[in-house]
CSV table of C-alpha atoms in Angstrom, one decimal:
chain,number,residue,atom,x,y,z
A,1,UNK,CA,0.0,0.0,0.0
A,2,UNK,CA,1.5,3.4,-1.0
A,3,UNK,CA,2.5,5.7,1.8
A,4,UNK,CA,0.1,8.6,2.3
A,5,UNK,CA,1.3,12.2,2.4
A,6,UNK,CA,0.7,13.8,5.7
A,7,UNK,CA,1.5,17.4,4.6
A,8,UNK,CA,2.1,19.5,1.6
A,9,UNK,CA,3.5,22.9,0.8
A,10,UNK,CA,3.0,25.7,-1.7
A,11,UNK,CA,5.7,28.1,-2.7
A,12,UNK,CA,5.5,31.8,-3.5
A,13,UNK,CA,9.0,32.0,-4.8
A,14,UNK,CA,7.8,33.3,-8.2
A,15,UNK,CA,6.0,36.2,-6.5
A,16,UNK,CA,9.1,37.3,-4.6
A,17,UNK,CA,11.3,36.8,-7.7
A,18,UNK,CA,8.9,39.0,-9.7
A,19,UNK,CA,8.9,41.7,-7.1
A,20,UNK,CA,12.7,41.8,-7.2
A,21,UNK,CA,12.9,41.4,-11.0
A,22,UNK,CA,15.1,38.3,-10.4
A,23,UNK,CA,15.5,35.5,-12.8
A,24,UNK,CA,15.3,31.8,-11.8
A,25,UNK,CA,19.0,31.5,-12.7
A,26,UNK,CA,19.9,34.5,-10.5
A,27,UNK,CA,18.1,33.0,-7.5
A,28,UNK,CA,19.6,29.6,-8.2
A,29,UNK,CA,23.1,31.1,-8.2
A,30,UNK,CA,22.5,32.9,-4.9
A,31,UNK,CA,21.4,29.8,-3.1
A,32,UNK,CA,23.7,27.3,-4.8
A,33,UNK,CA,21.3,25.1,-6.7
A,34,UNK,CA,20.4,24.6,-10.3
A,35,UNK,CA,17.8,26.5,-12.2
A,36,UNK,CA,15.8,23.2,-12.6
A,37,UNK,CA,15.6,23.1,-8.8
A,38,UNK,CA,14.0,26.5,-8.7
A,39,UNK,CA,11.6,25.6,-11.4
A,40,UNK,CA,10.5,22.5,-9.5
A,41,UNK,CA,10.1,24.5,-6.3
A,42,UNK,CA,8.0,27.1,-8.1
A,43,UNK,CA,5.8,24.3,-9.5
A,44,UNK,CA,5.4,22.7,-6.1
A,45,UNK,CA,7.0,19.5,-7.3
A,46,UNK,CA,10.0,19.5,-5.0
A,47,UNK,CA,10.2,19.8,-1.3
A,48,UNK,CA,13.1,21.9,-0.2
A,49,UNK,CA,15.4,21.0,2.6
A,50,UNK,CA,15.0,23.3,5.6
A,51,UNK,CA,18.4,24.8,4.8
A,52,UNK,CA,17.4,25.6,1.2
A,53,UNK,CA,14.1,27.1,2.4
A,54,UNK,CA,16.0,29.2,4.9
A,55,UNK,CA,18.5,30.4,2.2
A,56,UNK,CA,15.7,31.3,-0.2
A,57,UNK,CA,13.9,33.3,2.6
A,58,UNK,CA,17.2,35.0,3.4
A,59,UNK,CA,17.6,36.2,-0.2
A,60,UNK,CA,14.2,37.8,-0.1
A,61,UNK,CA,14.7,39.0,3.6
A,62,UNK,CA,11.4,37.5,4.8
A,63,UNK,CA,10.5,34.6,7.1
A,64,UNK,CA,10.3,31.1,5.6
A,65,UNK,CA,6.5,31.1,6.3
A,66,UNK,CA,6.0,33.9,3.9
A,67,UNK,CA,7.5,32.0,1.0
A,68,UNK,CA,6.5,28.5,1.9
A,69,UNK,CA,3.0,27.6,3.1
A,70,UNK,CA,2.9,24.2,4.8
A,71,UNK,CA,-0.4,22.5,5.5
A,72,UNK,CA,-1.5,19.3,7.0
A,73,UNK,CA,-3.5,17.0,4.8
A,74,UNK,CA,-6.6,15.6,6.4
A,75,UNK,CA,-6.6,11.9,6.5
A,76,UNK,CA,-9.5,10.2,4.8
A,77,UNK,CA,-11.4,7.8,7.0
A,78,UNK,CA,-10.7,4.1,6.4
A,79,UNK,CA,-13.5,2.1,4.8
A,80,UNK,CA,-16.5,2.9,7.0
A,81,UNK,CA,-18.8,0.0,7.9
A,82,UNK,CA,-22.3,0.7,6.6
A,83,UNK,CA,-25.0,-0.7,8.8
A,84,UNK,CA,-28.4,-1.5,7.5
């Protein structure tokens, strides 16, 4: 049985980059990752390490929580027994 995700995140990196008129490559260079990593982060397809999230927040001079929104996924109830 596949492991269920317990939480997810959404990134606002693209918003902060736009406000600073910064390219994906410029941000990647500042935090020491590839442009592909930034693309995947912006598409919410990659979970950053805490250190990477901190470095990105540092670049934009905001708390991590302003760039990355973490939320808990509600667990679906197991098969419920239907009584007649």
